[in-house]
Amino acid sequence: MLLLVGALLAAQRAKLLPFPWSEAIWPILGSMFMFRLIVYFYDLRHEKVPGTPVQALAYFFMLPNACFPLFPVVDYKAFRRSHFDDDAYRVYQVGIDWMVRGVIHLILYRVIYYYFTMAPSEVNTPADLLNYLVSNFLLYLRVSGLFHLIIGMLYLFGFRLSETHNRYLLATSFTDFWRRINIYWKDFMQKVFYYPVVFKLKKLGATKALVIATLYVFVMTWFLHAYQWFWLRGTLLFVPQDILFWAILGVLVVLNSLYEIKHGRSRSIAAKKRTLRDVLLSIVKTYGTFWFICVLWSFWTAESLGDWFSLWGALHGDFSWQVLAWPAVVLLVVAVGSIPKETLRNIKVSAQEESEWIRSRIVTVVALIGLILISIEGVATRISPDIATIVHSLRSGQLSRLDQAKLEKGYYENLLSVDRFNSQLWEVYTKKPANWLDVDNANLKRFDGGFAQTELIPSFVSRTKYGDITINRWGMRDRDYALEPAAGVFRAAVLGASSVMGWGVGDGETFEALVEERLNAERPIVDIDHYEFLNFGVPGYQPLQQLVAFEKAMQFRPNAVIYVATGRELSRAAAYLTEAVRKRIDIPYEELRQIVQRSGVTPEMEEAEALKRLTPYRKEMLNFVYGSIAERARAGGTISILLFLPQVTDGSWREETADTLAIAAGAGFLIIDLDDLYKGRDINQLRLAEWDDHPNTQGHRLIAEHLYQRLLERRDQVFNTAGIGQAQ
């Protein structure tokens, strides 16, 4: 019966069968049952005293599961036996200790996540490489922080469980690392796989049994990791770096275990009195292990083997003093952490001295007071405005610079797949309903075989949940217009991506349509009889593709070209040229071909390496795009306007805004900057959803209102009546 139910659920999880509930339920169900069923039936088979139905229900339906899909593999036997097996108030107090430790881990994680993480394409120097290696590994603080928090909560229900992680950054060897990181997983694998194999193979001898059982554990760890991946994310995980990571770690642990068998195990966690030599030796071992794990971790989390190998090209970059920063910080942490002292463990009250107990509580109270004080805006501001800004960002829970860029790519480039280790962005996507229609799956575009690759399908109507999307005969999401403007008509061509096209609003509700409607209703310029705003927006279009859209727009003889930029213009220009080269798309612009030639990028090159080489030329690319549009527009008597439309969600996309506006102004664009458009407003009232930042109907109305006012403020420049109905 269980196998039948499991098969049915697996088919639904793989989307082979329909299911009536949200996608978000799968990670929660998975965390409740995927491993607990294994442990439960194992204990049911081997335990002499079976648990009660109430204990089984409590085990499968732990309350923290409602908030934490990523859950440690709690042992059923330990779960039952630890319930109120000590003084209740002290159990609660230790739970608070664990929760405080978890919060500290999560704060450190956010510091790393917001301020240190880098994309492989941004790694250009040895200092960048070290930063990438360390920050990539330290993102694991999120897992250890959540696990500490979860176990601390279970303490509040009387379950005095053991620690889930034990200072894993201070591991002195590979076996030590395996023992310290995710201890619940290690115990689970030992219990279900390791010991049964060792007992069965003991006739081969202890050493052979240990080697075979250990390798078996790592093979099963890889398999169960893929099994976990399937239930949490609904796809199969079969990538070479995942297989190789577990294989390499397994071999290293075996070799380390054989060494310990021969020379004796050094129990670094033990409380024996250590000499200075022991401490120094421990520091050296810990330091070496940490860096080796960082390298191995970067291999595991790389998007591809090519991406990982391309990272090491950074060693040919310039060496600066920053290259010493991380090695020095790591050495300091390792040295401080290696000083012998008591650690937070799950020791019964009866086994702990009173003074020790009081000292631990004082540490927790002091940490709590410190966290509360620093979180008060007034206190942080008094210390330093920079500190206050950092604290504010840590409290925000927003996506990092890289994840925000990936979220934008979700609707700009149809890259909805979140990489294997991007849990925070993945959590945003899990809230997305299964039937949510996104812009790239709306079948609005067709391939045209040119440099822009795609265009809107002419004379096509799509009926979405937001309203109809009607494409006219010219391939514009707009009403029908004649190719030639009539006399007395002011015509503007609006270039942009999905925000311009109007994904998420119905026909006539886009901001350009609203501005056009209002201008025709109010007719603020006496000499203009009629206004036409032509929407040339195409979802996913990047700056380089706008060159193609501009050529098309000029056929309609506009008086003004409004180029709508929404942030990251420089990065998007480099990303699109990378894509064009790797797809072997013919590049019709000599300037861009020269950039490709100078950068040395080839179609066979890995994406990260190609992007890394093209990134230094991104200003040159944008200069070419803006310069070409402005020059051609000027020659035809058309005014070129750059409308800067901020993204609904604030973030690091602003980093490129100043350069973008400067390049546009230098090219001769009239700048209309709506940067303050969303300030002080509730963004949830202005965007489609948390996972889709396109402006909704209210958002488009707001844009239209501001754009209308700004156009009239610059009426002498924008509505030059000299060329009405005559522009080339």
XYZ file of C-alpha atoms in Angstrom:
728
model
C 0.000 0.000 0.000
C 2.830 2.381 0.897
C 4.634 1.644 -2.355
C 1.438 2.326 -4.296
C 0.885 5.656 -2.547
C 4.559 6.538 -3.033
C 4.377 5.749 -6.765
C 1.227 7.872 -7.133
C 2.815 10.824 -5.356
C 6.034 10.441 -7.362
C 4.040 10.570 -10.611
C 2.316 13.720 -9.406
C 5.604 15.256 -8.292
C 7.061 14.551 -11.732
C 3.944 16.263 -13.186
C 2.940 13.073 -14.974
C -0.378 13.192 -13.120
C -2.384 16.268 -12.119
C -2.563 17.306 -8.469
C -5.022 19.701 -6.831
C -2.678 21.509 -4.438
C 0.020 24.135 -4.704
C 3.638 23.337 -5.660
C 4.631 24.691 -2.261
C 3.177 21.637 -0.516
C 5.737 19.241 -2.033
C 8.812 20.413 -0.103
C 6.829 20.248 3.151
C 5.473 16.753 2.461
C 8.925 15.690 1.311
C 10.625 16.932 4.465
C 8.028 15.131 6.596
C 8.126 11.728 4.974
C 11.008 11.126 2.545
C 13.561 10.148 5.216
C 11.432 9.811 8.334
C 9.587 6.835 6.813
C 12.940 5.074 6.314
C 14.030 5.751 9.904
C 10.600 4.908 11.308
C 10.355 1.504 9.627
C 13.969 0.731 10.442
C 13.327 1.373 14.133
C 9.999 -0.443 14.007
C 11.864 -3.492 12.802
C 14.767 -3.317 15.238
C 13.331 -1.744 18.394
C 12.155 -4.055 21.151
C 9.758 -1.442 22.531
C 7.759 0.080 19.678
C 6.567 3.657 19.950
C 2.978 4.682 20.565
C 0.682 6.088 17.834
C 0.949 9.518 19.510
C 4.741 9.381 19.309
C 4.556 8.380 15.646
C 2.201 11.276 14.865
C 4.419 13.706 16.760
C 7.450 12.405 14.848
C 5.955 12.795 11.372
C 4.156 16.078 12.044
C 6.722 18.176 13.883
C 5.400 21.708 14.146
C 8.501 23.527 12.725
C 7.958 21.631 9.466
C 5.249 24.123 8.523
C 7.932 26.825 8.214
C 11.078 24.857 7.317
C 10.948 22.606 4.235
C 14.672 21.961 4.682
C 14.642 19.813 7.797
C 17.299 17.684 9.527
C 16.842 13.899 9.488
C 15.699 13.451 13.077
C 16.186 9.950 14.450
C 12.931 8.346 15.666
C 14.581 6.510 18.524
C 16.361 9.628 19.781
C 13.180 11.627 19.294
C 11.187 9.343 21.594
C 13.837 8.802 24.222
C 14.850 12.433 24.593
C 11.345 13.737 25.336
C 11.511 15.482 28.729
C 14.349 13.221 29.896
C 15.793 16.129 31.885
C 14.649 19.124 33.920
C 11.984 20.798 31.738
C 12.992 24.418 32.367
C 16.612 23.714 31.583
C 15.596 21.910 28.401
C 13.659 25.006 27.352
C 16.649 27.198 28.177
C 19.006 25.106 26.038
C 16.468 25.388 23.231
C 16.769 29.169 23.433
C 20.572 28.787 23.271
C 20.327 26.761 20.081
C 17.908 29.219 18.540
C 20.227 32.140 19.299
C 23.099 30.245 17.731
C 20.918 29.550 14.695
C 20.010 33.232 14.354
C 23.693 34.202 14.506
C 24.472 31.684 11.756
C 21.660 33.109 9.631
C 22.855 36.682 10.141
C 26.363 35.677 9.088
C 24.850 33.903 6.107
C 23.082 37.089 5.028
C 26.295 39.079 5.353
C 27.998 36.609 3.020
C 24.966 36.336 0.739
C 24.498 40.087 0.286
C 28.055 41.387 0.342
C 30.492 38.691 -0.778
C 28.925 36.281 -3.266
C 30.073 36.543 -6.868
C 29.131 35.010 -10.200
C 31.841 32.874 -11.860
C 31.997 35.419 -14.694
C 33.002 38.112 -12.177
C 36.065 36.205 -10.940
C 38.996 37.952 -12.614
C 41.838 38.089 -10.081
C 43.345 35.777 -7.432
C 41.608 37.871 -4.745
C 38.262 37.357 -6.525
C 38.932 33.639 -6.710
C 39.602 33.335 -2.960
C 36.521 35.409 -2.215
C 34.454 33.168 -4.489
C 35.760 29.957 -2.893
C 35.189 31.096 0.696
C 31.846 32.843 0.228
C 30.514 29.940 -1.802
C 31.253 27.508 1.036
C 30.040 29.848 3.777
C 26.592 29.985 2.204
C 26.144 26.679 4.018
C 25.664 28.797 7.154
C 22.053 29.041 6.053
C 21.611 25.279 6.479
C 23.393 25.074 9.834
C 21.519 28.159 11.056
C 18.127 26.758 10.084
C 18.924 23.371 11.632
C 19.995 24.978 14.920
C 16.802 27.024 14.890
C 14.635 23.959 14.201
C 16.225 21.834 16.905
C 15.972 24.757 19.340
C 12.238 24.919 18.645
C 11.874 21.187 19.283
C 13.569 21.748 22.647
C 10.683 24.058 23.519
C 8.413 21.015 23.108
C 10.624 18.979 25.437
C 12.696 17.071 22.861
C 16.284 17.245 24.108
C 17.958 16.282 20.849
C 21.646 16.370 20.035
C 23.358 19.089 18.027
C 23.046 19.046 14.232
C 26.419 20.671 13.507
C 29.523 20.950 15.599
C 31.820 23.791 14.495
C 32.304 22.226 11.063
C 34.482 25.114 9.870
C 37.096 23.917 12.352
C 37.355 20.334 11.075
C 40.929 19.063 11.169
C 40.536 16.316 8.567
C 38.071 14.950 6.028
C 36.663 12.393 8.451
C 36.404 15.112 11.071
C 34.512 17.265 8.565
C 32.131 14.379 7.809
C 31.527 13.883 11.529
C 30.912 17.567 12.291
C 28.782 18.789 9.369
C 25.148 17.666 9.342
C 25.604 15.178 12.150
C 22.014 13.926 11.826
C 22.675 12.868 8.245
C 25.897 11.123 9.213
C 24.094 9.268 12.027
C 21.262 8.311 9.687
C 23.662 6.881 7.107
C 25.630 5.028 9.756
C 22.526 3.516 11.265
C 20.727 2.460 8.083
C 23.612 1.674 5.716
C 27.059 1.635 7.347
C 26.645 -0.668 10.341
C 24.514 -3.283 8.546
C 27.182 -3.579 5.814
C 30.041 -3.707 8.320
C 28.360 -6.508 10.261
C 27.669 -8.471 7.093
C 31.247 -8.114 5.838
C 33.072 -8.569 9.124
C 34.331 -11.966 7.938
C 36.458 -10.057 5.383
C 38.250 -8.287 8.187
C 37.591 -4.958 9.917
C 39.587 -2.821 7.477
C 38.017 -4.201 4.296
C 34.563 -3.987 5.838
C 35.202 -0.365 6.822
C 36.387 0.580 3.330
C 33.482 -1.074 1.521
C 30.882 0.208 3.993
C 32.219 3.770 3.828
C 32.215 3.823 0.035
C 28.707 2.347 0.079
C 27.591 5.159 2.406
C 28.824 7.808 -0.018
C 27.204 6.123 -3.007
C 23.924 6.050 -1.082
C 24.460 9.648 0.014
C 24.654 10.678 -3.632
C 21.572 8.611 -4.470
C 19.538 9.944 -1.540
C 20.643 13.468 -2.342
C 19.149 13.011 -5.824
C 16.063 11.418 -4.199
C 15.712 14.405 -1.886
C 16.162 16.747 -4.831
C 13.315 15.074 -6.680
C 10.821 15.516 -3.841
C 11.881 19.074 -3.044
C 12.256 20.432 -6.569
C 10.445 17.960 -8.799
C 13.332 17.219 -11.181
C 16.016 14.558 -11.398
C 19.518 15.547 -10.324
C 22.091 13.835 -12.447
C 25.081 16.096 -13.003
C 28.727 14.965 -13.161
C 29.985 17.401 -10.512
C 27.463 16.012 -8.002
C 28.589 12.430 -8.630
C 32.265 13.371 -8.604
C 31.932 15.416 -5.419
C 30.551 12.515 -3.393
C 33.028 10.101 -5.005
C 36.013 12.317 -4.177
C 34.810 13.026 -0.636
C 34.131 9.319 -0.093
C 37.648 8.333 -1.202
C 39.197 11.050 0.971
C 37.231 9.918 4.025
C 38.277 6.297 3.388
C 41.949 7.284 3.090
C 41.652 9.405 6.210
C 39.994 6.545 8.092
C 42.748 4.127 7.075
C 45.315 6.647 8.290
C 43.523 6.911 11.631
C 43.402 3.124 11.932
C 47.149 2.959 11.397
C 48.217 5.976 13.452
C 45.348 6.418 15.868
C 42.568 8.960 15.730
C 43.197 12.450 17.026
C 39.995 13.405 18.810
C 40.013 17.130 18.342
C 36.621 17.474 20.025
C 37.750 15.700 23.148
C 38.339 17.703 26.279
C 41.846 16.399 26.923
C 44.453 18.951 27.935
C 46.392 20.083 24.877
C 49.903 21.476 24.631
C 50.926 24.472 22.504
C 52.299 22.062 19.916
C 48.937 20.295 19.753
C 47.154 23.605 19.260
C 49.540 24.757 16.510
C 49.284 21.409 14.737
C 45.504 21.608 14.984
C 45.545 25.106 13.438
C 47.651 23.902 10.499
C 45.401 20.898 9.893
C 42.215 22.956 10.215
C 43.523 25.665 7.901
C 44.482 23.136 5.230
C 41.206 21.224 5.541
C 39.160 24.420 5.298
C 40.744 25.504 2.025
C 40.574 22.050 0.517
C 36.874 21.832 1.365
C 36.336 25.303 -0.144
C 37.849 24.128 -3.431
C 35.870 20.886 -3.393
C 32.692 22.779 -2.525
C 33.189 25.163 -5.452
C 33.488 22.147 -7.721
C 30.252 20.686 -6.341
C 28.247 23.890 -6.689
C 29.553 24.862 -10.132
C 26.920 25.041 -12.853
C 29.174 22.993 -15.130
C 32.651 21.504 -15.174
C 33.664 24.096 -17.769
C 32.529 26.906 -15.466
C 34.620 25.485 -12.639
C 37.769 25.097 -14.734
C 37.348 28.623 -16.112
C 37.477 29.980 -12.550
C 41.149 29.122 -12.278
C 42.040 31.423 -15.151
C 41.751 34.174 -12.530
C 45.160 33.097 -11.186
C 46.662 34.881 -14.200
C 45.078 38.165 -13.041
C 46.718 40.911 -11.046
C 47.870 40.112 -7.525
C 46.985 42.810 -5.005
C 47.014 43.089 -1.230
C 43.346 41.980 -1.191
C 44.546 38.494 -1.999
C 45.694 38.237 1.629
C 42.355 39.297 3.110
C 40.500 35.975 3.225
C 43.567 33.879 4.148
C 44.172 36.241 7.082
C 40.533 36.224 8.226
C 40.326 32.438 7.966
C 43.584 32.036 9.899
C 42.307 34.324 12.653
C 39.012 32.433 12.940
C 40.778 29.076 12.950
C 43.285 30.243 15.586
C 40.572 31.624 17.889
C 38.397 28.568 17.331
C 41.274 26.214 18.181
C 41.709 27.625 21.667
C 40.565 24.866 24.049
C 37.233 25.746 25.677
C 33.828 24.389 26.542
C 31.314 24.196 23.718
C 27.553 24.091 23.583
C 26.603 20.397 23.641
C 23.519 18.440 24.659
C 24.690 17.520 28.120
C 22.182 16.609 30.810
C 21.861 18.952 33.754
C 23.057 16.200 36.073
C 26.318 16.013 34.090
C 26.983 19.745 34.077
C 28.463 21.957 36.766
C 26.335 24.865 38.007
C 28.999 27.468 37.174
C 29.235 26.103 33.644
C 25.481 26.275 33.272
C 25.318 29.908 34.449
C 28.215 30.924 32.202
C 26.464 29.501 29.126
C 23.256 31.370 29.975
C 25.147 34.639 30.404
C 26.660 34.213 26.935
C 23.187 33.683 25.462
C 21.679 36.682 27.262
C 24.554 38.948 26.247
C 24.248 37.767 22.617
C 20.505 38.402 22.660
C 20.889 41.892 24.115
C 23.552 42.680 21.529
C 21.369 41.481 18.658
C 18.360 43.427 19.919
C 20.350 46.627 20.401
C 22.001 46.525 16.989
C 18.640 45.832 15.343
C 17.191 49.083 16.727
C 17.513 51.643 13.955
C 18.303 54.507 16.314
C 21.190 52.615 17.919
C 22.682 51.439 14.617
C 22.440 54.955 13.186
C 24.315 56.366 16.178
C 27.161 53.936 15.577
C 27.468 54.731 11.874
C 25.148 55.355 8.907
C 26.969 52.554 7.060
C 26.320 50.140 9.929
C 22.660 51.181 9.949
C 22.441 50.520 6.204
C 23.999 47.084 6.584
C 21.675 46.188 9.482
C 18.689 47.360 7.477
C 19.708 45.199 4.512
C 20.248 42.170 6.756
C 16.744 42.562 8.163
C 15.126 42.989 4.756
C 15.190 39.365 3.594
C 15.539 40.507 -0.012
C 17.352 38.541 -2.683
C 21.027 39.163 -3.218
C 22.420 41.028 -6.205
C 23.043 37.776 -8.083
C 19.704 36.190 -7.209
C 17.811 39.345 -8.096
C 19.512 39.270 -11.478
C 18.485 35.635 -11.888
C 14.910 36.478 -10.890
C 14.897 39.185 -13.568
C 16.264 36.669 -16.032
C 13.259 34.534 -15.157
C 11.135 36.793 -17.263
C 13.743 38.452 -19.400
C 15.429 35.352 -20.736
C 13.200 32.390 -19.949
C 15.724 31.042 -17.429
C 13.272 29.895 -14.820
C 15.516 27.068 -13.739
C 17.133 28.008 -10.467
C 20.607 26.596 -10.015
C 21.131 23.637 -7.753
C 22.204 25.466 -4.636
C 20.213 28.649 -4.842
C 17.798 27.922 -2.006
C 16.673 31.472 -1.317
C 15.659 32.147 -4.906
C 14.153 28.678 -5.109
C 11.926 29.497 -2.131
C 10.528 32.462 -4.046
C 9.736 30.248 -7.013
C 8.046 27.575 -4.872
C 5.338 30.107 -4.034
C 4.499 30.368 -7.694
C 1.282 28.418 -8.523
C 1.689 25.512 -10.934
C -0.721 27.089 -13.418
C 0.899 30.527 -13.306
C 1.429 31.742 -16.857
C 4.649 33.656 -17.372
C 5.597 35.875 -20.241
C 7.930 33.416 -21.932
C 5.412 30.617 -21.987
C 2.596 32.684 -23.445
C 3.522 31.725 -27.055
C 3.527 35.350 -28.168
C 6.810 35.194 -30.070
C 8.223 33.432 -33.098
C 11.785 32.953 -34.320
C 12.739 35.218 -37.205
C 16.251 33.913 -37.924
C 17.871 37.337 -37.459
C 20.119 38.938 -34.860
C 17.176 39.620 -32.515
C 16.182 35.934 -32.827
C 12.484 36.487 -32.044
C 9.614 38.877 -32.706
C 5.966 39.125 -31.710
C 3.640 37.124 -33.964
C 1.711 39.577 -36.208
C -2.112 39.578 -36.054
C -2.101 37.271 -33.025
C -4.415 37.428 -30.032
C -3.636 35.758 -26.713
C -6.223 35.648 -23.939
C -4.476 35.655 -20.568
C -5.748 35.934 -17.008
C -4.824 39.625 -17.150
C -6.794 40.346 -20.300
C -6.315 40.101 -24.059
C -2.936 40.680 -25.669
C -3.491 41.741 -29.244
C -0.607 41.946 -31.703
C -1.299 44.112 -34.761
C -0.334 43.324 -38.349
C 3.080 44.954 -37.869
C 4.026 42.781 -34.893
C 3.342 45.450 -32.241
C 1.298 44.893 -29.100
C -0.900 47.842 -30.011
C -3.843 49.016 -32.055
C -3.453 49.129 -35.830
C -1.602 52.094 -37.346
C -0.854 53.150 -40.894
C 2.750 52.891 -42.000
C 2.804 56.620 -42.823
C 1.651 59.136 -40.213
C -1.075 61.548 -41.279
C -0.503 65.296 -41.300
C -0.834 66.863 -37.854
C -0.029 63.594 -36.081
C 2.763 63.397 -33.520
C 4.122 59.855 -33.566
C 6.422 58.260 -30.975
C 8.004 54.806 -31.200
C 8.492 53.179 -27.793
C 11.264 50.563 -27.548
C 11.714 48.198 -24.639
C 11.096 44.745 -23.219
C 8.149 43.107 -21.430
C 7.374 46.080 -19.193
C 6.831 48.162 -22.339
C 4.962 45.403 -24.166
C 2.710 45.274 -21.105
C 2.912 41.749 -19.727
C 0.359 41.479 -16.948
C -2.155 44.048 -18.235
C -4.827 43.944 -20.907
C -5.013 45.788 -24.214
C -5.191 49.537 -23.737
C -3.811 49.326 -20.180
C -0.111 49.695 -20.995
C 1.474 52.952 -19.875
C 2.214 54.052 -23.460
C -1.440 53.468 -24.436
C -2.627 55.430 -21.386
C -0.302 58.347 -22.194
C -1.460 58.347 -25.801
C -5.110 58.300 -24.710
C -4.642 61.197 -22.299
C -2.701 63.308 -24.774
C -5.486 62.873 -27.332
C -8.136 63.641 -24.727
C -6.467 66.781 -23.332
C -4.516 67.915 -26.427
C -2.013 70.022 -24.473
C -0.139 71.181 -27.630
C -2.356 73.342 -29.816
C -0.527 72.607 -33.082
C -0.801 68.825 -32.748
C -4.081 67.278 -33.932
C -3.452 63.723 -32.796
C -0.911 61.605 -30.932
C 0.223 58.070 -31.754
C 2.459 56.058 -29.424
C 3.598 52.872 -31.166
C 4.543 50.012 -28.851
C 7.633 48.176 -30.146
C 8.238 46.407 -26.839
C 9.165 42.715 -27.120
C 9.522 40.516 -24.009
C 13.101 39.540 -23.304
C 14.695 42.066 -25.627
C 18.129 43.228 -24.505
C 19.907 46.474 -25.471
C 21.609 44.945 -28.523
C 18.288 43.619 -29.812
C 16.837 47.118 -29.608
C 18.982 47.986 -32.645
C 16.765 45.661 -34.663
C 13.595 47.074 -33.087
C 14.803 50.597 -33.837
C 15.320 49.810 -37.547
C 11.768 48.540 -37.688
C 10.423 51.564 -35.799
C 12.023 54.058 -38.163
C 9.919 52.667 -41.024
C 6.926 54.287 -39.315
C 8.488 57.780 -39.516
C 8.239 58.645 -35.805
C 8.829 62.153 -34.461
C 10.301 60.694 -31.299
C 11.930 57.420 -30.300
C 11.515 56.580 -26.626
C 14.034 53.972 -25.496
C 12.902 52.487 -22.173
C 15.764 51.256 -19.966
C 14.958 49.352 -16.767
C 18.388 48.732 -15.253
C 21.414 46.475 -15.847
C 21.755 47.786 -19.414
C 25.498 47.153 -19.375
C 25.268 43.598 -18.053
C 22.472 42.734 -20.445
C 24.404 44.014 -23.407
C 27.363 41.754 -22.527
C 25.083 38.806 -21.775
C 23.317 39.039 -25.115
C 26.517 39.258 -27.135
C 27.738 36.193 -25.223
C 24.554 34.384 -26.156
C 24.796 35.442 -29.796
C 28.376 34.191 -30.117
C 27.674 30.862 -28.390
C 24.603 30.291 -30.578
C 26.608 31.227 -33.693
C 24.103 33.940 -34.589
C 25.238 36.174 -37.432
C 26.164 39.595 -35.985
C 25.302 42.285 -38.543
C 27.166 45.121 -36.795
C 30.881 45.577 -37.520
C 31.561 47.280 -34.156
C 30.164 44.301 -32.249
C 32.086 41.836 -34.411
C 35.291 43.698 -33.600
C 34.538 43.496 -29.881
C 34.054 39.750 -30.180
C 37.339 39.451 -32.066
C 39.279 41.532 -29.551
C 37.842 39.629 -26.585
C 38.836 36.277 -28.073
C 35.424 34.772 -27.382
C 34.521 31.713 -29.437
C 31.299 29.698 -29.756
C 32.912 26.702 -28.055
C 33.769 28.664 -24.933
C 31.898 28.118 -21.636
C 29.313 30.816 -20.914
C 31.055 32.037 -17.748
C 34.393 32.370 -19.508
C 32.866 34.113 -22.545
C 30.947 36.535 -20.335
C 34.062 37.226 -18.304
C 35.945 38.185 -21.470
C 33.161 40.358 -22.871
C 32.307 42.173 -19.641
C 35.203 44.684 -19.968
C 33.695 45.799 -23.301
C 30.148 46.324 -22.068
C 30.398 50.131 -21.944
C 31.699 50.068 -25.495
C 28.722 47.939 -26.511
C 26.196 50.279 -24.901
C 27.958 53.302 -26.387
C 27.526 51.689 -29.777
C 23.833 50.895 -29.232
C 22.879 54.311 -27.857
C 25.137 56.153 -30.271
C 23.725 54.325 -33.307
C 20.126 54.997 -32.302
C 20.688 58.647 -31.427
C 22.717 59.387 -34.565
C 20.280 57.723 -36.936
C 17.314 59.390 -35.197
C 18.982 62.793 -35.390
C 19.656 62.341 -39.100
C 15.952 61.669 -39.678
C 14.791 64.685 -37.645
C 13.594 62.427 -34.818
C 14.236 63.218 -31.189
C 15.639 60.331 -29.158
C 14.505 60.035 -25.541
C 15.818 57.626 -22.937
C 13.116 56.872 -20.392
C 14.654 55.320 -17.284
C 11.968 53.135 -15.749
C 13.044 51.687 -12.387
C 12.226 48.135 -11.438
C 9.399 47.676 -8.967
C 11.685 46.070 -6.401
C 14.615 48.139 -5.244
C 18.017 46.490 -5.370
C 21.506 46.293 -6.739
C 20.307 46.744 -10.319
C 20.864 50.434 -9.584
C 24.638 49.873 -9.708
C 24.691 50.466 -13.462
C 22.153 53.299 -13.613
C 24.612 56.203 -13.380
C 26.823 54.807 -16.165
C 23.775 54.036 -18.308
C 22.391 57.563 -18.026
C 25.816 59.076 -18.649
C 26.285 57.039 -21.835
C 22.780 57.941 -23.014
C 23.337 61.641 -22.353
C 26.687 61.508 -24.132
C 25.045 59.909 -27.159
C 22.551 62.790 -27.344
C 19.448 61.285 -25.750
C 17.001 63.501 -23.882
C 16.823 61.845 -20.453
C 13.544 61.328 -18.594
C 14.402 59.693 -15.301
C 11.510 58.178 -13.309
C 13.859 56.887 -10.620
C 11.620 58.011 -7.748
C 8.514 56.410 -9.241
C 7.961 53.710 -6.609
C 9.532 55.380 -3.587
C 7.310 55.277 -0.505
C 4.718 53.046 -2.184
C 3.544 49.531 -1.393
C 5.154 47.499 -4.175
C 2.754 44.611 -3.566
C 0.012 46.877 -4.901
C 2.020 47.636 -8.032
C 3.498 44.309 -9.191
C 1.970 41.080 -10.434
C 3.337 38.764 -7.730
C 6.326 38.139 -5.499
C 7.909 35.966 -8.211
C 6.927 38.308 -11.053
C 7.981 41.946 -10.761
C 6.171 43.195 -13.852
C 4.016 46.240 -13.056
C 0.309 45.436 -12.853
C -2.564 47.629 -14.010
C -2.085 50.023 -11.115
C 1.650 50.086 -11.788
C 1.127 51.030 -15.437
C -1.265 53.803 -14.421
C 1.353 55.180 -12.087
C 4.011 55.086 -14.817
C 1.651 56.759 -17.277
C 0.818 59.547 -14.828
C 4.486 60.353 -14.187
C 5.527 60.017 -17.823
C 2.743 62.321 -18.954
C 3.855 65.015 -16.533
C 7.517 64.686 -17.491
C 6.748 64.870 -21.213
C 4.823 68.087 -20.726
C 7.591 69.547 -18.563
C 9.904 69.053 -21.574
C 7.256 69.922 -24.160
C 9.489 72.322 -26.094
C 12.040 69.571 -26.696
C 9.727 66.573 -27.043
C 6.820 67.976 -29.061
C 8.690 69.903 -31.693
C 5.884 70.700 -34.115
C 8.247 71.586 -36.956
C 8.415 68.009 -38.135
C 4.910 66.789 -37.335
C 3.852 64.232 -39.898
C 7.139 64.681 -41.840
C 9.837 62.868 -39.874
C 12.087 60.362 -41.641
